[in-house]
Coordinates of C-alpha atoms and ligand atoms in Angstrom, one line a residue:
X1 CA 80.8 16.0 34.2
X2 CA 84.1 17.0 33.1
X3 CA 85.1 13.6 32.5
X4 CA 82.4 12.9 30.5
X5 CA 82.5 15.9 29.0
X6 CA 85.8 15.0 27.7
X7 CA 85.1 11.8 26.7
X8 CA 82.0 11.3 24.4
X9 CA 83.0 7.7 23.7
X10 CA 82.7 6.6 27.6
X11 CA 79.3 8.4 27.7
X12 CA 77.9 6.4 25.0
X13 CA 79.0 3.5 26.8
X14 CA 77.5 4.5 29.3
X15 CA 74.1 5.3 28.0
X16 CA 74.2 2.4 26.3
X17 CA 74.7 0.2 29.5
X18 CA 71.8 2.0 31.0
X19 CA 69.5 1.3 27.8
X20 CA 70.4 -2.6 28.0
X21 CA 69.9 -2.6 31.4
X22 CA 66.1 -1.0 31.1
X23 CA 65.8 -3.7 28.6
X24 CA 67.5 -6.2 30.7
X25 CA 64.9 -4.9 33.8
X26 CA 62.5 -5.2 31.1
X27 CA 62.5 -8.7 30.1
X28 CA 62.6 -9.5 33.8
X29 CA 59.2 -8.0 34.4
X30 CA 57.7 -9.5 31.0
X31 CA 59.2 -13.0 32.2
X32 CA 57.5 -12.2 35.7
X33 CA 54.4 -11.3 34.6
X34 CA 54.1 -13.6 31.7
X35 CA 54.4 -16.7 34.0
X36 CA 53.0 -15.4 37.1
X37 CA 55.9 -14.7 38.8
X38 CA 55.1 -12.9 41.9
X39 CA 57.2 -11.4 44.8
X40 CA 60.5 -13.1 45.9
X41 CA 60.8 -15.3 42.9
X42 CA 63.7 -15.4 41.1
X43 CA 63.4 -15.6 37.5
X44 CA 63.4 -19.1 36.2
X45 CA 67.3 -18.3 34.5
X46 CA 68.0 -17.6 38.0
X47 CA 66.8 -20.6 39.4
X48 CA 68.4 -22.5 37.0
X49 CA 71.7 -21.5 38.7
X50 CA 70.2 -22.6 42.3
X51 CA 68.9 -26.0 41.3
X52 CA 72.4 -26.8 39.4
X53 CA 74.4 -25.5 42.3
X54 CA 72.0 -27.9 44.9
X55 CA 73.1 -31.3 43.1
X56 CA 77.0 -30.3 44.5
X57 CA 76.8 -27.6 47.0
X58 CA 73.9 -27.9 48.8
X59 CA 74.5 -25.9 51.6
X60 CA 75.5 -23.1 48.8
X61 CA 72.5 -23.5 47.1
X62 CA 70.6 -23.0 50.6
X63 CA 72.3 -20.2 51.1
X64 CA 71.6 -18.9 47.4
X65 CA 68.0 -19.2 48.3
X66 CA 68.1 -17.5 51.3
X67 CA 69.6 -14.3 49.6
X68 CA 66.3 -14.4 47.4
X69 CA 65.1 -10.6 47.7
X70 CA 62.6 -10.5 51.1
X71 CA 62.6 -15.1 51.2
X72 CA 63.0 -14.9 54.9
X73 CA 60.0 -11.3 55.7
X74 CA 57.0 -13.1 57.5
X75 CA 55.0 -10.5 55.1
X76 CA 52.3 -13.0 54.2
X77 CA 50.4 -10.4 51.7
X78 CA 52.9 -10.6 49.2
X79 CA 53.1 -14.3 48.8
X80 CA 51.3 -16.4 46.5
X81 CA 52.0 -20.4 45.8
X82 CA 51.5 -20.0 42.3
X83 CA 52.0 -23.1 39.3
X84 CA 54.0 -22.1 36.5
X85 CA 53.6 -25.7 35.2
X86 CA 50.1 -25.6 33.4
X87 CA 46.9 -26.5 35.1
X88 CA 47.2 -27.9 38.8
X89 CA 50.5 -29.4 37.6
X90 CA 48.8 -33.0 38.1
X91 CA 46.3 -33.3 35.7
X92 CA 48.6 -33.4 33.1
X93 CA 52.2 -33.9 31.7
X94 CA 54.7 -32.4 32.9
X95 CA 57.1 -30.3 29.9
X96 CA 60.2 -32.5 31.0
X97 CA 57.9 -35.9 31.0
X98 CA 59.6 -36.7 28.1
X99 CA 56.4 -38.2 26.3
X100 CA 55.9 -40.3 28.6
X101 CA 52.1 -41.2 28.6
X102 CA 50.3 -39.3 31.5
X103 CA 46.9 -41.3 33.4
X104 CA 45.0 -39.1 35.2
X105 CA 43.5 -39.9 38.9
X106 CA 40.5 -41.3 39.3
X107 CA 37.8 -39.9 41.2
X108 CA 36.7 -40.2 45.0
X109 CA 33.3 -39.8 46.6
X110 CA 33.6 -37.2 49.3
X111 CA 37.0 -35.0 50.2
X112 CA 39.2 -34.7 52.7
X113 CA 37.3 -32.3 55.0
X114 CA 33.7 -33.8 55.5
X115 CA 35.1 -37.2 54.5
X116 CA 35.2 -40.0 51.8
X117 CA 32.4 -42.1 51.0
X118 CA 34.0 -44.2 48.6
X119 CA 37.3 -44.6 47.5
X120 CA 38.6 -46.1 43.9
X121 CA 38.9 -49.5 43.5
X122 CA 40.6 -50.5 40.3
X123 CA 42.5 -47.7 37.6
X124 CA 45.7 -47.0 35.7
X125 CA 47.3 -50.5 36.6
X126 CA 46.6 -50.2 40.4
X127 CA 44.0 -51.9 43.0
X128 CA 43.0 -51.6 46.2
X129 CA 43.7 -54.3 48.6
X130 CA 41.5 -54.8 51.7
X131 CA 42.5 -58.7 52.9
X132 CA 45.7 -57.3 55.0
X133 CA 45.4 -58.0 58.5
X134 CA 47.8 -55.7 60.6
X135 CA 46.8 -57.0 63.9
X136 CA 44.4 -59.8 65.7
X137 CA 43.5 -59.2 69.4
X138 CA 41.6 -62.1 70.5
X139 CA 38.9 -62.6 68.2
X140 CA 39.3 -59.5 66.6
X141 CA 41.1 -58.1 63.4
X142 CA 42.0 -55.0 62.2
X143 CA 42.8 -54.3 58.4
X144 CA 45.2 -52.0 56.8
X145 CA 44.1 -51.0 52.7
X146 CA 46.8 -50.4 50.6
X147 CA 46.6 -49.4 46.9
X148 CA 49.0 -51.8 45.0
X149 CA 50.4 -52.3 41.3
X150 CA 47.1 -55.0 40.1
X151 CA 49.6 -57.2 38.2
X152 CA 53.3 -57.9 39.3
X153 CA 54.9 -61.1 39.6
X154 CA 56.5 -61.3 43.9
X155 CA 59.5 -63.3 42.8
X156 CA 60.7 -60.4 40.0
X157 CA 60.6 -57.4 42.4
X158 CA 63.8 -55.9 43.6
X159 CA 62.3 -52.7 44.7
X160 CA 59.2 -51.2 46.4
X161 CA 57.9 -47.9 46.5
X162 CA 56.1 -47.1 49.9
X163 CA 53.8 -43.7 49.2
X164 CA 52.4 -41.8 51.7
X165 CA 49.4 -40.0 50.8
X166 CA 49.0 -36.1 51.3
X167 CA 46.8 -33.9 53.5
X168 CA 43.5 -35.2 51.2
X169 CA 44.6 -38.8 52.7
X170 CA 44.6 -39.4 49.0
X171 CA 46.8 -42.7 48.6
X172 CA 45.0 -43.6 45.4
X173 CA 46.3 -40.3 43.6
X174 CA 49.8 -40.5 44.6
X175 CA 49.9 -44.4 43.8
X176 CA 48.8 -42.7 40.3
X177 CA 51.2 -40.3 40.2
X178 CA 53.9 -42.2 41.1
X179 CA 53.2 -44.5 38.3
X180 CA 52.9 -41.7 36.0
X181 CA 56.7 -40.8 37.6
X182 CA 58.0 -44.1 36.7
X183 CA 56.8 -43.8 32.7
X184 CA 58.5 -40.9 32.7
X185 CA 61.6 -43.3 34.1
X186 CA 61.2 -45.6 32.2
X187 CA 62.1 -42.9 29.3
X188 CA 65.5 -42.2 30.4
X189 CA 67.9 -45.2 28.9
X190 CA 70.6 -43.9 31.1
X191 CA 68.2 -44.8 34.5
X192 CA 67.7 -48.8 33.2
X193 CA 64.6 -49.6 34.5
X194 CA 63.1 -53.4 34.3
X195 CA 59.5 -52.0 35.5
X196 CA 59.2 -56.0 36.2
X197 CA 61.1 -55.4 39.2
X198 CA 59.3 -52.3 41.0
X199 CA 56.4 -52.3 43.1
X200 CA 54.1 -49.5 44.1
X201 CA 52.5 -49.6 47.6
X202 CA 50.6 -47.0 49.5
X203 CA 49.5 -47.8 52.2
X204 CA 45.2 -45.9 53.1
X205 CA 45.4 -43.4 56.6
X206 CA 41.5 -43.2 56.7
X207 CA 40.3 -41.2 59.4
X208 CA 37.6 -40.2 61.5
X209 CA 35.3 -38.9 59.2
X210 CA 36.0 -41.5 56.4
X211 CA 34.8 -44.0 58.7
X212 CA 31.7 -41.6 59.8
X213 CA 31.3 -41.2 55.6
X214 CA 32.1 -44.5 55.1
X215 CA 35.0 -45.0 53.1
X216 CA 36.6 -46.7 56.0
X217 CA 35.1 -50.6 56.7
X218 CA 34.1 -52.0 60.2
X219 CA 37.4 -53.6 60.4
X220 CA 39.7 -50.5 59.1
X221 CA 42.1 -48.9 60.5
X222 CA 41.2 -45.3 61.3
X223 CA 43.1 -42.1 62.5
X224 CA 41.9 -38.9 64.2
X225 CA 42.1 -36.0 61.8
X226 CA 45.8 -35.6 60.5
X227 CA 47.8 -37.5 63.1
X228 CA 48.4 -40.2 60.8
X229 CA 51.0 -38.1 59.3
X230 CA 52.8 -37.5 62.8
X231 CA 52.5 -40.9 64.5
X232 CA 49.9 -40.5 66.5
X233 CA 47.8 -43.4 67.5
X234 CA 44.6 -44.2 65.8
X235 CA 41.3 -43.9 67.0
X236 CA 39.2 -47.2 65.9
X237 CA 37.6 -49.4 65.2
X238 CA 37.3 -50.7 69.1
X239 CA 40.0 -52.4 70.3
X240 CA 42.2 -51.1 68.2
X241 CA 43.1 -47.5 69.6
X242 CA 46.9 -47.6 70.3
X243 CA 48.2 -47.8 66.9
X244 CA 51.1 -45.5 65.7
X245 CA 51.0 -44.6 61.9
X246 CA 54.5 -45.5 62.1
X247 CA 54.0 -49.3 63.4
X248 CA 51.8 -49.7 59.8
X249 CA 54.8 -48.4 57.8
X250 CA 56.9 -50.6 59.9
X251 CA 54.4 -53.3 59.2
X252 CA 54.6 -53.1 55.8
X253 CA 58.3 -52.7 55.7
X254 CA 58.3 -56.2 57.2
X255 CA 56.1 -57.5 54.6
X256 CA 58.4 -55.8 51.8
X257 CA 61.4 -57.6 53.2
X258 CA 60.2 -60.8 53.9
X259 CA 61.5 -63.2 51.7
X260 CA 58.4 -65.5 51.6
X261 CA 56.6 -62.5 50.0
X262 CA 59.4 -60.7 47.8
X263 CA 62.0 -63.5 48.1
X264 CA 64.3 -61.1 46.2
X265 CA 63.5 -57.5 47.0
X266 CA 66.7 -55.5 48.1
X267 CA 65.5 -51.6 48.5
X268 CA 62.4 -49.5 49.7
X269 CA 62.1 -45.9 49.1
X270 CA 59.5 -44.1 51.2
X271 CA 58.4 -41.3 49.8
X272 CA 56.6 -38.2 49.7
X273 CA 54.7 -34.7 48.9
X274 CA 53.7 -31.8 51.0
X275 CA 51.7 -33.7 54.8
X276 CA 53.6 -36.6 52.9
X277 CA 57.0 -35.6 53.4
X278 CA 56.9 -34.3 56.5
X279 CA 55.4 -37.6 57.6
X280 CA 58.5 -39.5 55.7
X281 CA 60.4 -36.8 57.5
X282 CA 59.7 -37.9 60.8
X283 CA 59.8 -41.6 59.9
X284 CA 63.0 -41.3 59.1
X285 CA 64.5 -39.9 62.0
X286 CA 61.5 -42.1 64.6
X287 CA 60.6 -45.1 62.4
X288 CA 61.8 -48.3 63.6
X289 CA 62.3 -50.3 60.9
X290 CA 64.6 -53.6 61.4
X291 CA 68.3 -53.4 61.8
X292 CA 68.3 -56.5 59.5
X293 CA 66.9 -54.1 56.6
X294 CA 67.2 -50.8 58.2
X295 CA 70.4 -49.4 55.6
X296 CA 68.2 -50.5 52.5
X297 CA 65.8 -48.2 52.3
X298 CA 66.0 -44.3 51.0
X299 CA 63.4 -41.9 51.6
X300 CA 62.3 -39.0 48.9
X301 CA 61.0 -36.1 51.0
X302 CA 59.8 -33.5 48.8
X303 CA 58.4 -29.9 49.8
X304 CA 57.3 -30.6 53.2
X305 CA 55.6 -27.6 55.4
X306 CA 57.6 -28.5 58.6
X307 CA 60.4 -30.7 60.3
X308 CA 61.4 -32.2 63.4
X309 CA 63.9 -29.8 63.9
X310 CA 67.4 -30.9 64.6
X311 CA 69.2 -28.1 66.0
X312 CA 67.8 -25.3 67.6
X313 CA 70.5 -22.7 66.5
X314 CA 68.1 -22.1 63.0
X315 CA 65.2 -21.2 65.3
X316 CA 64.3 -18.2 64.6
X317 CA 64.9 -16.7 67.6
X318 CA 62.7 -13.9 67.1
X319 CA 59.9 -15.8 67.7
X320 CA 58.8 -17.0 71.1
X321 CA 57.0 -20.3 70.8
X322 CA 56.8 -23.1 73.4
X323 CA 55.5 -25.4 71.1
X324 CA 58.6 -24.9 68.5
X325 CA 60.6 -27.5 70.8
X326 CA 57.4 -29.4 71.4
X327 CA 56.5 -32.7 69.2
X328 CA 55.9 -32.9 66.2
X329 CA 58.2 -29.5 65.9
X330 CA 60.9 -30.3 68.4
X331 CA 62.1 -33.7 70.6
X332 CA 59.7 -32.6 73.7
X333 CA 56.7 -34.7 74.2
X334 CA 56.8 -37.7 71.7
X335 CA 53.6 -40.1 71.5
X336 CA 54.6 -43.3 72.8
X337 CA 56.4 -44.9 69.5
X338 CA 58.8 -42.2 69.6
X339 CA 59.5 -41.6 73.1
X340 CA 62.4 -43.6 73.2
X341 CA 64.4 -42.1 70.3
X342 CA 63.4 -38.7 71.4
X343 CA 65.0 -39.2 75.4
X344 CA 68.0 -40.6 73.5
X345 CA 68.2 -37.2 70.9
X346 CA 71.9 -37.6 70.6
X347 CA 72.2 -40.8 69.2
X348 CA 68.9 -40.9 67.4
X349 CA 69.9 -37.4 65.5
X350 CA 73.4 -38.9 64.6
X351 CA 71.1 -42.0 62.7
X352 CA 69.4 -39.5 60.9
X353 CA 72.9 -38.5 59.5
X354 CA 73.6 -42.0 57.7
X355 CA 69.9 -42.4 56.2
X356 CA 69.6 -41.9 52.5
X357 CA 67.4 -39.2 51.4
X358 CA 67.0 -36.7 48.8
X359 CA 65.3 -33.8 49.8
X360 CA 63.3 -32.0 47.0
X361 CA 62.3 -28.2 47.4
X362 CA 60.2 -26.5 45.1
X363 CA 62.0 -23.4 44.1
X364 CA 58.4 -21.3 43.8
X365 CA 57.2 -22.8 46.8
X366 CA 57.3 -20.0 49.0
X367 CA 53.8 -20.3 50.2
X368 CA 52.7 -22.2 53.4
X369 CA 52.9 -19.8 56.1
X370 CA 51.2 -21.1 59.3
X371 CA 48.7 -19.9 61.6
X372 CA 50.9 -21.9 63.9
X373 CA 53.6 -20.0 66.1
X374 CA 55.9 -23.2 65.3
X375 CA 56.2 -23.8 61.9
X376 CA 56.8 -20.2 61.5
X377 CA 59.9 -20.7 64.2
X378 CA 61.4 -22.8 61.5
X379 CA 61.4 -20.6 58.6
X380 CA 58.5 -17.9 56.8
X381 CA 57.9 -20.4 54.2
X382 CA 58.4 -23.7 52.4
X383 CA 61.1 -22.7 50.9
X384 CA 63.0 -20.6 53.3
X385 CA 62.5 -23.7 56.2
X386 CA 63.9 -25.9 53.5
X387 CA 67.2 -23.5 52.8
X388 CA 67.2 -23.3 56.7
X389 CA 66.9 -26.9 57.2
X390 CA 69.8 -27.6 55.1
X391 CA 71.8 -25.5 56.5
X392 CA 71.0 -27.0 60.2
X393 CA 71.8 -30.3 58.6
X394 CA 75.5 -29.2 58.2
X395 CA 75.6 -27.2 61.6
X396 CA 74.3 -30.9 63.3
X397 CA 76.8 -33.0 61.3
X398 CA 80.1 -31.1 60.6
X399 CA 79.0 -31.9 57.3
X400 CA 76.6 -32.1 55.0
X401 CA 75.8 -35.6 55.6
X402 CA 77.1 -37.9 52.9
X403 CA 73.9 -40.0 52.1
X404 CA 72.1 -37.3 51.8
X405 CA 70.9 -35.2 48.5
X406 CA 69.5 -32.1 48.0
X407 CA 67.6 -30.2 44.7
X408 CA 66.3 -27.0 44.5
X409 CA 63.5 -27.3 41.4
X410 CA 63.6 -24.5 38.9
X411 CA 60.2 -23.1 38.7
X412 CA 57.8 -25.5 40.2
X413 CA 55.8 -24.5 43.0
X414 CA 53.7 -26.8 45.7
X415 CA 53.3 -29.5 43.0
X416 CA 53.5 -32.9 43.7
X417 CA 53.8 -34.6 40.3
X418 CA 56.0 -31.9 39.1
X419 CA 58.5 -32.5 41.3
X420 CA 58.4 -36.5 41.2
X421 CA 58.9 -36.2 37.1
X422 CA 61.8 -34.5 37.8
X423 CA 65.0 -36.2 36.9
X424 CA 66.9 -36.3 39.9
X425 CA 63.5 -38.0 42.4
X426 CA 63.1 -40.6 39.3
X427 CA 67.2 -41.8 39.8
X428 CA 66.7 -41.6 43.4
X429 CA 63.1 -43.1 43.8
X430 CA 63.6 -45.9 40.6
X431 CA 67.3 -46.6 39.7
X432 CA 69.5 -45.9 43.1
X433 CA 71.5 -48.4 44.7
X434 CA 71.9 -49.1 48.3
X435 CA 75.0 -50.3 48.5
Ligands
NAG1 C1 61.6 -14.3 62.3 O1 60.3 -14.0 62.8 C2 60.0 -12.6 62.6 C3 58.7 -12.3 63.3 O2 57.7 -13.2 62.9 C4 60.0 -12.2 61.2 O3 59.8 -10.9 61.0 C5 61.3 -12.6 60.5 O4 61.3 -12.4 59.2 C6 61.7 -14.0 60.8 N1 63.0 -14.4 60.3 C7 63.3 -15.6 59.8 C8 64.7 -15.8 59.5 O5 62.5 -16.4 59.5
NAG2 C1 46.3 -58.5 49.3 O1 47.7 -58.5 49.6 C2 48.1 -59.6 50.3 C3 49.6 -59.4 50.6 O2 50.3 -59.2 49.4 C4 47.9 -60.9 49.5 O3 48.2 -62.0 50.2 C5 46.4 -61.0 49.1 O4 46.2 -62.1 48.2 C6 46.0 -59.7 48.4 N1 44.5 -59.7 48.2 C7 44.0 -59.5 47.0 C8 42.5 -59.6 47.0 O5 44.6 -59.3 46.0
NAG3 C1 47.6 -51.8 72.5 O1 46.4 -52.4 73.0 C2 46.5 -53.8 73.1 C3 45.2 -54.3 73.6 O2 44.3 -53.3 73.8 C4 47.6 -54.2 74.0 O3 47.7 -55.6 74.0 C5 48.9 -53.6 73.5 O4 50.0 -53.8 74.4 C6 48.8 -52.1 73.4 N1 50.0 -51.6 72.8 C7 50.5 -50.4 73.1 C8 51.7 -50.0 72.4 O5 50.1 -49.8 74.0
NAG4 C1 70.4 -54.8 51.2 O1 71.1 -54.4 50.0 C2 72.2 -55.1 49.7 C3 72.9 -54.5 48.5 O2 72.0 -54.4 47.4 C4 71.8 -56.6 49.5 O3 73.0 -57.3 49.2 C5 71.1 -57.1 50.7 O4 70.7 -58.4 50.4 C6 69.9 -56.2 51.0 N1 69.4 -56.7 52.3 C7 68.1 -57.0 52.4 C8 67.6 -57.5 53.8 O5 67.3 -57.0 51.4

C-alpha cells in the first residue's frame, strides 16, 4: 500500500489496466455469446493466430491447440459442435466464397438410417452414371454408380477429383459441394483454373438398406452398414461378397489414369469430410493404387472422427482399450486388402510419409466424442485427435513429413462445405502440382 500510496500516478495505471481488462474480458464474453461460442473455444481472433501459425509450423499450431483451456477433459457436457457459419453451413455460401454462385443439393428419397429409396439423377452440372461394370464373374456383373460432371470433354482433363461420400452415403451432395468448392476456385486469379480440365467423380457406397429401400439396383454394389468407409468387403448382390471399398477406389483410379479414357490426365486428389476423411485416411496409408501412378495423386482429409493411428506413444494411456490397436484404430486385425501392409507396419508407415496430403481441422470442431473406448484413446475430440495426430506425425517421421500440409480453420465447426471453400483445400484440391 505504501508504494501506491506514494505514487498516485502508478495506481491510476493500474486501475486503468484493470478497467481495460474487464472490458477486454468483456468483449470476450459478448464475442462468445454473440456467435455461440461455447466452452473451450478460443475466440475467433485467437484462432486466427492458430490457423496462420498451421500453414508453417504445424506441429506449433498442434501444440497451440492443445493448450486451448480444458481441449484434452473427456467432459462431454460441456461440449457442443456448434456452426458459426450461418445455417448448416451447406445450404448456402460461405462469407469467404467470394461471390461465387452457390447450388444447393438436391434431394434424396429416404436417409441414411432406414435407407434411400431413390437417389438424384441429374442436377447442378452433375449425373449419375450406372453403365460401369467393376467386375464380371462368369455370367454375372456387378456395377459401381458414380456421380460425374454431365458435360466434360475426356481429352481436356488434366485432373480428377475422387469424393468420398460421408456417413449419409451421400455422394450426390458432396459431388455438389465440391462443385460449389471449385466456383469458389475458379474466383481466385492467383489459383488459374481452366475448369475444362477438372473432373468430378464420386463414386456411390450403397448399403444394406439402400438395396432393401431400393436405391441400390439388382446389379449394384452394396456394403454392410458403414464398412464402406473402412474397407470392408461388401455384402451383395450374390456373387459378389468379397469386395473391399478400397478395390472400387482402386478401380476407378485405374480408369482415371488410363490413357484410353483421359489420354492426358496427370493428378487425382481423393478427398474428404467427416466418415469421408477417415476413409481417405486409411486409403492412403492401405490403398493400393499403381506404382505407375501411385506419386500423382494427393488426398484432402478434412475433420475426420478417427485415424489409423501411427504411433502408439499419443495413446492416451489412461485409457485401457484392446480395440485402440485393433483395425480400423490400430495395425491389428486388417480385412483381407489390408493385411499385407498391416504385417509389414514399418515400411507401409514410412509410405504414408511421402504421400501428399493436407489435412484440414475445423478449429470449433470439438465435438465427436465416442461411445467407443477407441476413438476416445486417440484424443477427447475432433480436434484434440487432430492436434494429437500431428504431433504423432512428427514423433513417426523425425519430421514433419514434407508432402504433407496442415490448417487449422478459424471458426468453422463439423462443416463440410465450409471447410472445402476455404482457400488453402481449393489450392490443394484444384491448382496443386505433383511434381
Ligand atoms: C485420457 O482419458 C482420460 C479418461 O477418459 C481423460 O480424463 C483424459 O482427459 C484423456 N486425456 C487425453 C490427453 O485425451
Ligand atoms: C458412364 O461412364 C462410362 C465411363 O466413363 C462411360 O463409358 C459411359 O458411356 C457412361 N455412361 C453414360 C450413360 O453416360
Ligand atoms: C472373390 O470371389 C470370387 C468369386 O466368388 C473369387 O474368384 C475371388 O478370388 C475372390 N476374391 C477375393 C479377394 O477373395
Ligand atoms: C505424373 O505427374 C507428372 C508430373 O506432372 C507427369 O509428368 C506424369 O505424366 C504423371 N504420370 C501419370 C501416370 O499421369
Amino acid at each position: 500500500m505504501r508504494v501506491l500510496g506514494n505514487s498516485p500516478t502508478l495506481f491510476a495505471v493500474l486501475i486503468v489496466c484493470l478497467l481495460l481488462h474487464v472490458v477486454e474480458a468483456q468483449d470476450e464474453v459478448r464475442e462468445r455469446t454473440g456467435a455461440h461460442l461455447f466452452a473451450r473455444q478460443l475466440s475467433c481472433s485467437k484462432q486466427k493466430g492458430i490457423e496462420s501459425k498451421s500453414k508453417s509450423d504445424p506441429v506449433g499450431a498442434a501444440n497451440d491447440v492443445l493448450k486451448i483451456k480444458d481441449v484434452l477433459e473427456a467432459d462431454g457436457d460441456l461440449w457442443f459442435s456448434n456452426n458459426l457459419v450461418s445455417g448448416t453451413g451447406d445450404d448456402e455460401q460461405v462469407p469467404w466464397g467470394h461471390g461465387a454462385e452457390f447450388k444447393p443439393t438436391p434431394a434424396a428419397l429416404g436417409n441414411y438410417l432406414s435407407g434411400y429409396a431413390l437417389i438424384p439423377d441429374s442436377f447442378n452440372g452433375f449425373k449419375l452414371n450406372r453403365s460401369m461394370v467393376f467386375r464380371t464373374e462368369g455370367s454375372k456383373s456387378v456395377k459401381v454408380p458414380f456421380y460425374v460432371n454431365a458435360n466434360y470433354d475426356a481429352d481436356s482433363i488434366e485432373r480428377v477429383v475422387l469424393i468420398w461420400p460421408g456417413q449419409w452415403r451421400d455422394s450426390w451432395k458432396y459431388i455438389n459441394i465440391m462443385g460449389n468448392a471449385q466456383r469458389v476456385a475458379e474466383t481466385h486469379d492467383q489459383l488459374n483454373i481452366d475448369k475444362s480440365k477438372i473432373l468430378l467423380i464420386s463414386p456411390m457406397f450403397f448399403n444394406q438398406k439402400d438395396a432393401d429401400s431400393g436405391a441400390a439396383g439388382d446389379d449394384e454394389l452394396y456394403f454392410k452398414n458403414a464398412g464402406w468407409a473402412v474397407g470392408d468387403t461388401s455384402r451383395g448382390p450374390s456373387g459378389f461378397t468379397n469386395v473391399s471399398s478400397f478395390e472400387v477406389m482402386d478401380f476407378f483410379l485405374d480408369h482415371i489414369f488410363d490413357k484410353s479414357n483421359f489420354p492426358n490426365v496427370k493428378h487425382a486428389v481423393m478427398a474428404g469430410h467427416s466418415m469421408g476423411a477417415q476413409a481417405t485416411q486409411r486409403y492412403a496409408l492401405f490403398g493400393k493404387p499403381k506404382k505407375a501412378y501411385r506419386d500423382n495423386i494427393s488426398y484432402w482429409i478434412g475433420n475426420p472422427g478417427s485415424y489409423t493411428w501411427l504411433d502408439e506413444k499419443y495413446y492416451n494411456s489412461s485409457s485401457s482399450c484392446d480395440s485402440a490397436s485393433k483395425w480400423p484404430f490400430g495395425f491389428d486385425h486388417a480385412p483381407k486388402y489390408a493385411e499385407k501392409k498391416a504385417k509389414n507396419k514399418e515400411s507401409t508407415i514410412s509410405r504414408y510419409g511421402d504421400r501428399r496430403i493436407l489435412y484440414s481441422f475445423g478449429l470449433n470442431d470439438n465435438g465427436g466424442q465416442s461411445d467407443r473406448c477407441a476413438p476416445n484413446t486417440q484424443g477427447p475430440n475432433r480436434l484434440a485427435r487432430g492436434a494429437l495426430y500431428v504431433k504423432s506425425l512428427k514423433s513417426v517421421f523425425g519430421d514433419f513429413p514434407s508432402n504433407q500440409l496442415v490448417d487449422f480453420v478459424e471458426c468453422v465447426s463439423h462443416q463440410d462445405y465450409p471447410m472445402m471453400a476455404k482457400f488453402r483445400t481449393l489450392e490443394f484440391v484444384f491448382s496443386s502440382r505433383t511434381d
